[in-house]
Coordinates of N, CA and C in Angstrom, one line a residue:
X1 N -22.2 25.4 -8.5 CA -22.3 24.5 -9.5 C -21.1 23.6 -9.6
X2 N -20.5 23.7 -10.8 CA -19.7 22.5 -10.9 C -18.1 23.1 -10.7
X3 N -17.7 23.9 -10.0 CA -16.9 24.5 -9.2 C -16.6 23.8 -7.8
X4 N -17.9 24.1 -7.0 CA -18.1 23.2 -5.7 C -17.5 21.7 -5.8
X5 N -17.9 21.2 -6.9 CA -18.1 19.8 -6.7 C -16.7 19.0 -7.1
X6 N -15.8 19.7 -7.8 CA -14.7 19.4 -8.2 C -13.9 19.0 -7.2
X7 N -13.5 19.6 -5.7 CA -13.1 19.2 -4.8 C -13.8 18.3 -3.7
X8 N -14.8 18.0 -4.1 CA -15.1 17.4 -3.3 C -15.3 15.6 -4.5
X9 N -15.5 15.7 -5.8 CA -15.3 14.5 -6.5 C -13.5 13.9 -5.6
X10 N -12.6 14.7 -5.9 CA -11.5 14.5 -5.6 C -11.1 14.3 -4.4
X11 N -11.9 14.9 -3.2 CA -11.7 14.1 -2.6 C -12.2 12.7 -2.2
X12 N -13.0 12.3 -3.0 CA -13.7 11.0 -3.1 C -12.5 10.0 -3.6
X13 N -12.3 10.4 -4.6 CA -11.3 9.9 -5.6 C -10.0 9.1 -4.5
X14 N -9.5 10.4 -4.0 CA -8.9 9.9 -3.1 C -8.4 9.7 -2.1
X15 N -10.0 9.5 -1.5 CA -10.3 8.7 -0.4 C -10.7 7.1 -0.9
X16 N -10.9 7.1 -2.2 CA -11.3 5.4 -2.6 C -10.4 5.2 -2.6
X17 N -9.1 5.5 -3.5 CA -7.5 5.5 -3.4 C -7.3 4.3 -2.5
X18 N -7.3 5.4 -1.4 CA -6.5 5.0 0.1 C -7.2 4.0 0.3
X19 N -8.3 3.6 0.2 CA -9.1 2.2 1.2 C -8.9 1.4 0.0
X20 N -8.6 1.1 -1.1 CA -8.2 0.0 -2.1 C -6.3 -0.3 -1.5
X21 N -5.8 0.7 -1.6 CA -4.6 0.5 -1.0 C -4.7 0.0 0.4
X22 N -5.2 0.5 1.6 CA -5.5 -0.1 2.8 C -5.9 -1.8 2.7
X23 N -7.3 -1.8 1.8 CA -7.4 -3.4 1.6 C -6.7 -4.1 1.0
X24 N -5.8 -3.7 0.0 CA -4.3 -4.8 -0.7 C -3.4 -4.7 0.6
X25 N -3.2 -4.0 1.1 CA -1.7 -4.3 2.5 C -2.2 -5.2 2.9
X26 N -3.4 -4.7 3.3 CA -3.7 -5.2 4.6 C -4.4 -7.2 4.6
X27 N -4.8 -7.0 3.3 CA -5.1 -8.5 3.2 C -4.1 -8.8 2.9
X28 N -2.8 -8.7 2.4 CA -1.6 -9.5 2.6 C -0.7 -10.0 4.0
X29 N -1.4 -9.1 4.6 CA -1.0 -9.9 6.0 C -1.9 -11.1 6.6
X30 N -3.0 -11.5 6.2 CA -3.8 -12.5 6.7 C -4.0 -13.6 5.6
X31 N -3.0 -13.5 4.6 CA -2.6 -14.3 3.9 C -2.7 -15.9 4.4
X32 N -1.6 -16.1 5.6 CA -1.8 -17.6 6.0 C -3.0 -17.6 6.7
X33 N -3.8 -17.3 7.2 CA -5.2 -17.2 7.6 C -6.1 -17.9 6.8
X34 N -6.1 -17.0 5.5 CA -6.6 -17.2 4.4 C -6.5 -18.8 3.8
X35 N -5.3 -19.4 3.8 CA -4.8 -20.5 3.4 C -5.6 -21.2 4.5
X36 N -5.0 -21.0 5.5 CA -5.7 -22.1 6.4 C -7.1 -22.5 6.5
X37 N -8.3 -21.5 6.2 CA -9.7 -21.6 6.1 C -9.9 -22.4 4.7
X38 N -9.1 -22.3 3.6 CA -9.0 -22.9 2.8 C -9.2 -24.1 3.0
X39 N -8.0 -24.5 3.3 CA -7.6 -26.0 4.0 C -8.7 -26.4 4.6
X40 N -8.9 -25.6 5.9 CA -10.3 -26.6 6.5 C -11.4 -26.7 6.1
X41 N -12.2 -25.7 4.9 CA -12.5 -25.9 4.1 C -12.7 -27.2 3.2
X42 N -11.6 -27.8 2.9 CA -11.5 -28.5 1.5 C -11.5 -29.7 2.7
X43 N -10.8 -29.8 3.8 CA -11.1 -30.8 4.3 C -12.3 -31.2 5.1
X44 N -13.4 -30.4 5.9 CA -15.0 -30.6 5.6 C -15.5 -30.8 4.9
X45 N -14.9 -30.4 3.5 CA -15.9 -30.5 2.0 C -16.8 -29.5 2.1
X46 N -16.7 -28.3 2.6 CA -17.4 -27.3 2.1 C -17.2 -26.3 0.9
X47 N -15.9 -26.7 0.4 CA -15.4 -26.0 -1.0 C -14.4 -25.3 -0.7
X48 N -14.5 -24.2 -0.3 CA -13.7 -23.3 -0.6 C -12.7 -22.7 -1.8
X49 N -13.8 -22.8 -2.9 CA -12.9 -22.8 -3.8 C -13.5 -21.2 -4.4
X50 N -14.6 -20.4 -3.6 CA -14.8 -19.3 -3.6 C -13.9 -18.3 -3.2
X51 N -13.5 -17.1 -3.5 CA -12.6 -16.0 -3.3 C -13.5 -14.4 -3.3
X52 N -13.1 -13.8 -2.3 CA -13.5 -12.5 -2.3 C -12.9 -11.6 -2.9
X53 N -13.9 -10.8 -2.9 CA -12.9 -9.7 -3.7 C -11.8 -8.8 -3.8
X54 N -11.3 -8.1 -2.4 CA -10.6 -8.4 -2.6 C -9.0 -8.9 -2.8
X55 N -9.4 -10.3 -2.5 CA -8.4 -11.5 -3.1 C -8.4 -11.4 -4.7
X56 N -9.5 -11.1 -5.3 CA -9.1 -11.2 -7.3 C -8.7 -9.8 -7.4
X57 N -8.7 -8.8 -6.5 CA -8.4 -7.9 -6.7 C -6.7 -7.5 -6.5
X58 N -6.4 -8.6 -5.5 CA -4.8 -8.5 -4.7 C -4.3 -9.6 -6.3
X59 N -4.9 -10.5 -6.8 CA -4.8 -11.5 -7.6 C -4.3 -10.8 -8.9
X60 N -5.1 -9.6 -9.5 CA -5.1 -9.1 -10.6 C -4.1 -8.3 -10.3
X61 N -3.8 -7.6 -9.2 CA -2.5 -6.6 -9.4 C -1.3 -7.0 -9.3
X62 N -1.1 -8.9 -8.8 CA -0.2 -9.0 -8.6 C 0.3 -9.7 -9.9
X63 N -0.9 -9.6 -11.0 CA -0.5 -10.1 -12.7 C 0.3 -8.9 -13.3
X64 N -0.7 -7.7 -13.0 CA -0.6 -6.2 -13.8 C 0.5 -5.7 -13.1
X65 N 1.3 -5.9 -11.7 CA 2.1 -4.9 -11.4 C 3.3 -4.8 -12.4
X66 N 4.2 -6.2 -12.9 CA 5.3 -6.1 -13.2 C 5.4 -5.0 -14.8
X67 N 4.3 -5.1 -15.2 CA 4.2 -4.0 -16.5 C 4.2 -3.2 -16.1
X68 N 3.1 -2.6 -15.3 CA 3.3 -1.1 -14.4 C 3.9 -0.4 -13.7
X69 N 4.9 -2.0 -13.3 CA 6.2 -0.9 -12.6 C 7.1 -0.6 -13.5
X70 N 7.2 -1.3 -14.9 CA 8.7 -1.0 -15.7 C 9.0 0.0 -15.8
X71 N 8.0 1.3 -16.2 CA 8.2 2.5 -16.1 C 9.3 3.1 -15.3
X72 N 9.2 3.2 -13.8 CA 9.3 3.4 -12.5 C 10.1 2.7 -11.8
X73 N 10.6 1.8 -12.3 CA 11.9 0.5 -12.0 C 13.1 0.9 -11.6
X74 N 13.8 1.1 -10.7 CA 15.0 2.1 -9.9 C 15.8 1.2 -11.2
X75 N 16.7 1.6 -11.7 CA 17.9 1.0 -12.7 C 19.0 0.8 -11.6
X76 N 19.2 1.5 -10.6 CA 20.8 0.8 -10.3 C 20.8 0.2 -8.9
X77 N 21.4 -0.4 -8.8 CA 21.2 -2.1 -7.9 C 20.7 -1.0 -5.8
X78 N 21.8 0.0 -6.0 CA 21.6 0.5 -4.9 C 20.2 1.6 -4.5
X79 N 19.7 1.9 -5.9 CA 17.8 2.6 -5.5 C 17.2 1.1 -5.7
X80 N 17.4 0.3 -5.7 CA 16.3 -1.2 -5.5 C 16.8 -1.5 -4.3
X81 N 17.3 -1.6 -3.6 CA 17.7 -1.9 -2.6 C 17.6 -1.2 -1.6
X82 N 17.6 0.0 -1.7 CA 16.6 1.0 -1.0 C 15.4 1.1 -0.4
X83 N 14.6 0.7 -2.1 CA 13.4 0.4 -2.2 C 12.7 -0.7 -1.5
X84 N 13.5 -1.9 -1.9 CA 13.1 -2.8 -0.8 C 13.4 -2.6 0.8
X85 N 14.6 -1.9 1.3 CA 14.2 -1.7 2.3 C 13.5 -0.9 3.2
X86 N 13.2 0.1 2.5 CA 11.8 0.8 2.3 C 10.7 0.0 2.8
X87 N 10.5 -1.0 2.0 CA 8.8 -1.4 1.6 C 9.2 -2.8 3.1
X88 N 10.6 -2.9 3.5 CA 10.4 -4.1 4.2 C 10.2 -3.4 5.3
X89 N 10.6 -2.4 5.8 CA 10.7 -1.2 6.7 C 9.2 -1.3 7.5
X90 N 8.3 -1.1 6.4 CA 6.6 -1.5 6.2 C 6.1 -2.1 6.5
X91 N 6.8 -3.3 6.4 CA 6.3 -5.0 6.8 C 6.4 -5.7 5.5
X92 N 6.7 -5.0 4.2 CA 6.3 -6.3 2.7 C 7.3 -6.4 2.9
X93 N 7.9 -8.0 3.0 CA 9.0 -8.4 3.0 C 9.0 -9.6 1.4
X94 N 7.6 -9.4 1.0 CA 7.9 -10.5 -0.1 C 8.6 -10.0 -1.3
X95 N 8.7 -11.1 -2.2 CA 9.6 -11.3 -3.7 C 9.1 -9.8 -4.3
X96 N 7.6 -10.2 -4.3 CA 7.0 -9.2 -5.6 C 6.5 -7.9 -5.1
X97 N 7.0 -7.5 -3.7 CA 6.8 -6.4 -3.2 C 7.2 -4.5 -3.5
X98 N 8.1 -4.9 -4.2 CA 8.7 -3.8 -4.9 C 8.2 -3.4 -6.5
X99 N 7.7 -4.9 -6.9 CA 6.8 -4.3 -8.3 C 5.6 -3.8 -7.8
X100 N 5.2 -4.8 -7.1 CA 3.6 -4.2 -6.7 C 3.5 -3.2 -6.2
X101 N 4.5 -2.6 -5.5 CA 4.0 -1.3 -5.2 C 4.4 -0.1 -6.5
X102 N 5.3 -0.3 -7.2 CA 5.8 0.6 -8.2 C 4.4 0.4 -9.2
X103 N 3.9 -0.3 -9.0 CA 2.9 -0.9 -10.2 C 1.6 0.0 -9.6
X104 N 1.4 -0.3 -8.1 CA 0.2 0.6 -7.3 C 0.4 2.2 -7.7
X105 N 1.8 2.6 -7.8 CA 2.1 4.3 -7.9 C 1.6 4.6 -9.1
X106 N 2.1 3.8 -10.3 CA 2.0 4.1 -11.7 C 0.6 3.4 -11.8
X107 N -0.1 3.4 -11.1 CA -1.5 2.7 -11.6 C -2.3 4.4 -10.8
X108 N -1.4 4.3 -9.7 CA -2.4 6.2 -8.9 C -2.8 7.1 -10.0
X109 N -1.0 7.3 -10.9 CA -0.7 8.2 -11.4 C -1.8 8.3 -12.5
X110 N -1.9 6.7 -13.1 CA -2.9 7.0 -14.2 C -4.5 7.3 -14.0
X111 N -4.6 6.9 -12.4 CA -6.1 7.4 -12.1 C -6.3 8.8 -12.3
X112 N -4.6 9.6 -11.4 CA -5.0 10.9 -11.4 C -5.0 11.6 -12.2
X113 N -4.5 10.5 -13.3 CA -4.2 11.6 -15.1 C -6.0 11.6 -15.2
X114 N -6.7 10.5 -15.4 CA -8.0 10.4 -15.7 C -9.1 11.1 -15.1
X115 N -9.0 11.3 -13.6 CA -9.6 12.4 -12.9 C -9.6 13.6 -13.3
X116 N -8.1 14.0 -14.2 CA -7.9 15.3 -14.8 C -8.4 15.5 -16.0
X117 N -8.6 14.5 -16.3 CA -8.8 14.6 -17.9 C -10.7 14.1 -17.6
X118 N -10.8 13.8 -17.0 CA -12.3 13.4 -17.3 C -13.7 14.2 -16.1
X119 N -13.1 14.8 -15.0 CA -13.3 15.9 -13.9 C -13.0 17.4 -14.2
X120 N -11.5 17.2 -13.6 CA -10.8 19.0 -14.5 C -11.4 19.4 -15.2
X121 N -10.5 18.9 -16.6 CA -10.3 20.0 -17.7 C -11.5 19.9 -18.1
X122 N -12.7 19.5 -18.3 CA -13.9 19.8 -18.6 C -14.9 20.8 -17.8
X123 N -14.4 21.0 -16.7 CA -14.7 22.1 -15.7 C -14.0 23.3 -15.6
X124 N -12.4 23.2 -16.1 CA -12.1 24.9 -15.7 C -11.3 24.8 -17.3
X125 N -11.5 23.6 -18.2 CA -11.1 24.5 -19.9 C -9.4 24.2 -19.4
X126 N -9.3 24.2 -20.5 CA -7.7 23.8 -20.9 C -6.8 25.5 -20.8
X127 N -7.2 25.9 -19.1 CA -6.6 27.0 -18.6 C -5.8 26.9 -17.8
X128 N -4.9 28.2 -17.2 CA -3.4 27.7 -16.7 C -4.1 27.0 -15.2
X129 N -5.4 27.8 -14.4 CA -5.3 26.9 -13.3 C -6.3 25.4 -13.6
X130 N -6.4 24.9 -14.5 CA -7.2 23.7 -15.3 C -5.8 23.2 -15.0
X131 N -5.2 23.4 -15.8 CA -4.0 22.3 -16.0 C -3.6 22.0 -14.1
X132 N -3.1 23.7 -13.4 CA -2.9 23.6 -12.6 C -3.3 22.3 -11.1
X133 N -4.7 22.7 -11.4 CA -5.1 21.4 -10.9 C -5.6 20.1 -11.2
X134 N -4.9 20.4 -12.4 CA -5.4 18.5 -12.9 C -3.5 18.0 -12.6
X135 N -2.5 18.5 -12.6 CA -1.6 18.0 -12.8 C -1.2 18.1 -10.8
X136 N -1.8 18.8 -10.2 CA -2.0 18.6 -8.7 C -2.8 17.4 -8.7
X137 N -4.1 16.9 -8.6 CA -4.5 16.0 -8.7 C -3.7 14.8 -9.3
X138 N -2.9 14.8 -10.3 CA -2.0 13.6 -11.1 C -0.8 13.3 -9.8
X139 N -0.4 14.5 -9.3 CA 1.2 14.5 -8.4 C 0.7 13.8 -7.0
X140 N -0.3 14.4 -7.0 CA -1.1 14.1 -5.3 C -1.1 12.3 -5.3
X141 N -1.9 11.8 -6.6 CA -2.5 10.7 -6.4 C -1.2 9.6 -7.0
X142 N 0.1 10.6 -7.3 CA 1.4 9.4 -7.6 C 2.1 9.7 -6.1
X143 N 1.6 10.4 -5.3 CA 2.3 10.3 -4.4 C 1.9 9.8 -3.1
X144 N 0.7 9.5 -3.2 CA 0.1 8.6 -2.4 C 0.3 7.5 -1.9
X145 N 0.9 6.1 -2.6 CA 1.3 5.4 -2.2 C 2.4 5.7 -1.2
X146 N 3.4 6.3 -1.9 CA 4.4 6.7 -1.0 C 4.2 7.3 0.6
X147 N 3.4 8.0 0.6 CA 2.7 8.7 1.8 C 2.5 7.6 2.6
X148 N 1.8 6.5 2.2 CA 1.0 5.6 3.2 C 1.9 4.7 3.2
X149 N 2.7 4.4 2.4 CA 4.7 3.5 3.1 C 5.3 4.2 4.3
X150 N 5.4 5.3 4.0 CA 5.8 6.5 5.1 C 4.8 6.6 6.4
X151 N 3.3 6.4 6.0 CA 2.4 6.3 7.5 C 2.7 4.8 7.9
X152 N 3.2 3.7 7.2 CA 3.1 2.6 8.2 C 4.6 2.5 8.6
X153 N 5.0 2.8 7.9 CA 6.9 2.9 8.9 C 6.8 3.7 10.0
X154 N 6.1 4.3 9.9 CA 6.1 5.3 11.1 C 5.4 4.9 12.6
X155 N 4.0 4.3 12.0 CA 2.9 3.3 12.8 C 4.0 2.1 13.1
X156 N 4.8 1.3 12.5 CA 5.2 0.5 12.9 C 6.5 0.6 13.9
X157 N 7.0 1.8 13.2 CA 8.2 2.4 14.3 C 8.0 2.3 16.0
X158 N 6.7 3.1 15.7 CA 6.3 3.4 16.9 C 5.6 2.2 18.1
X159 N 4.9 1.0 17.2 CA 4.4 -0.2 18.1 C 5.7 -0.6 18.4
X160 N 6.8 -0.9 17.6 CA 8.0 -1.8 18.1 C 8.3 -0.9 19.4
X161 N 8.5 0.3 19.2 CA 9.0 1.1 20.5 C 8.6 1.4 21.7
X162 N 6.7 1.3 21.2 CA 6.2 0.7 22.3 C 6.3 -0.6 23.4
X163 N 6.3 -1.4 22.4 CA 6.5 -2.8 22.6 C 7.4 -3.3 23.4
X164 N 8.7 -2.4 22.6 CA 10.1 -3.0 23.5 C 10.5 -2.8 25.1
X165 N 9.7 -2.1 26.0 CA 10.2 -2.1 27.3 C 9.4 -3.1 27.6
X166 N 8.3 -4.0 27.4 CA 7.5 -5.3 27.6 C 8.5 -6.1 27.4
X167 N 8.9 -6.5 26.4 CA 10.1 -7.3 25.9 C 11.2 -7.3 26.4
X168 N 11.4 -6.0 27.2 CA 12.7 -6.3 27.9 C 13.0 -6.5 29.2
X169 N 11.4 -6.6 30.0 CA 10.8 -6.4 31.0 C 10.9 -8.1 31.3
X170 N 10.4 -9.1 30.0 CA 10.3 -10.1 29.9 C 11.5 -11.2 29.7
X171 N 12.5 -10.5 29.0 CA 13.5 -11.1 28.7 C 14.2 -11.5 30.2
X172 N 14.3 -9.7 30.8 CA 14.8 -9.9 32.0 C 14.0 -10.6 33.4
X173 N 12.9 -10.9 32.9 CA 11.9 -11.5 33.7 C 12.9 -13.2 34.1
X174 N 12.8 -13.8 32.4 CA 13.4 -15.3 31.7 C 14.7 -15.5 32.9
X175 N 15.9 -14.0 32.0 CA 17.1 -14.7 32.8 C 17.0 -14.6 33.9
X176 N 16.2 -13.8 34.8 CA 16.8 -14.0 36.6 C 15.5 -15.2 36.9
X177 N 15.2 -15.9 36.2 CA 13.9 -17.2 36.9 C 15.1 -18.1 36.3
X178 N 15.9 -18.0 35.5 CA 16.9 -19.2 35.0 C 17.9 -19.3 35.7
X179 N 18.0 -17.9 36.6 CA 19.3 -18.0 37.7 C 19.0 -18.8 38.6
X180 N 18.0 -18.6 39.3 CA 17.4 -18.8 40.5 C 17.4 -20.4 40.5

């Protein structure tokens, strides 16, 4: 019955999570892409004054994050600075990259309060393991973001490291054709 299904709603939950977060990163890297179809757009006169989703979706969070992060806002100059280097670590190197993500955590947190409150406790009753796993569900889905900062630092770690004996392969390729 509705035992089974509790873990498996959750993990729906968050697996949506992760692919709303996957699509905000990840359309912010094709950002000048985006502009440029724009542009040739407007200069064929085909319009482009249409937007996908989501773009109003990256659009709306990037109105809603700065409230959402206040909460969650490092107070002293050296946890922001952290933070940013954190998130640049990742690839966000922009202005508003540190709200938006504090804004993405504290927006998890409230999904995963609502999962609990509207999944959970209506399924195992306002009991110790009800709470138990409605406030697992709240911890998991505030820590999520975090997790997938940590999977692309790591993904990115590892392309640069790949990458670098090409590059140095190349570099040294340049100076000894510059000797010659």
């Amino acid at each position: 019955g509705a035992r089974e299904t509790v873990p498996l709603l959750v993990a729906v939950a968050i697996g949506m999570g992760v692919y709303v977060l996957y699509t905000i990163f990840t359309a912010r890297d094709a950002r000048a892409e985006r502009r440029l179809d724009k542009f040739s757009k407007m200069s064929t006169g085909e319009g482009g004054g249409e937007s996908s989703n989501a773009e109003r979706l990256q659009i709306l969070l990037q109105k809603a994050a700065p409230a959402l992060a206040k909460p969650l806002t490092p107070q002293s100059e050296e946890e922001q600075s952290e933070l940013r280097l954190k998130l640049m670590s990742a690839g966000w190197r922009g202005e508003n990259a540190p709200s938006t993500y504090l804004g993405i955590k504290f927006g998890c947190l409230l999904v995963g309060l609502l999962i609990a409150l509207t999944v959970i406790v209506p399924t195992y009753g306002m009991t110790s393991n009800g709470l138990m796993y409605g406030l697992l569900v709240a911890g998991v889905s505030f820590y999520l973001p975090g997790i997938f900062v940590w999977l692309r630092i790591k993904s990115r770690k590892a392309h640069i490291f790949c990458g670098l004996p090409d590059a140095l392969d190349l570099m040294v390729f340049c100076v000894e054709a510059g000797l010659w």
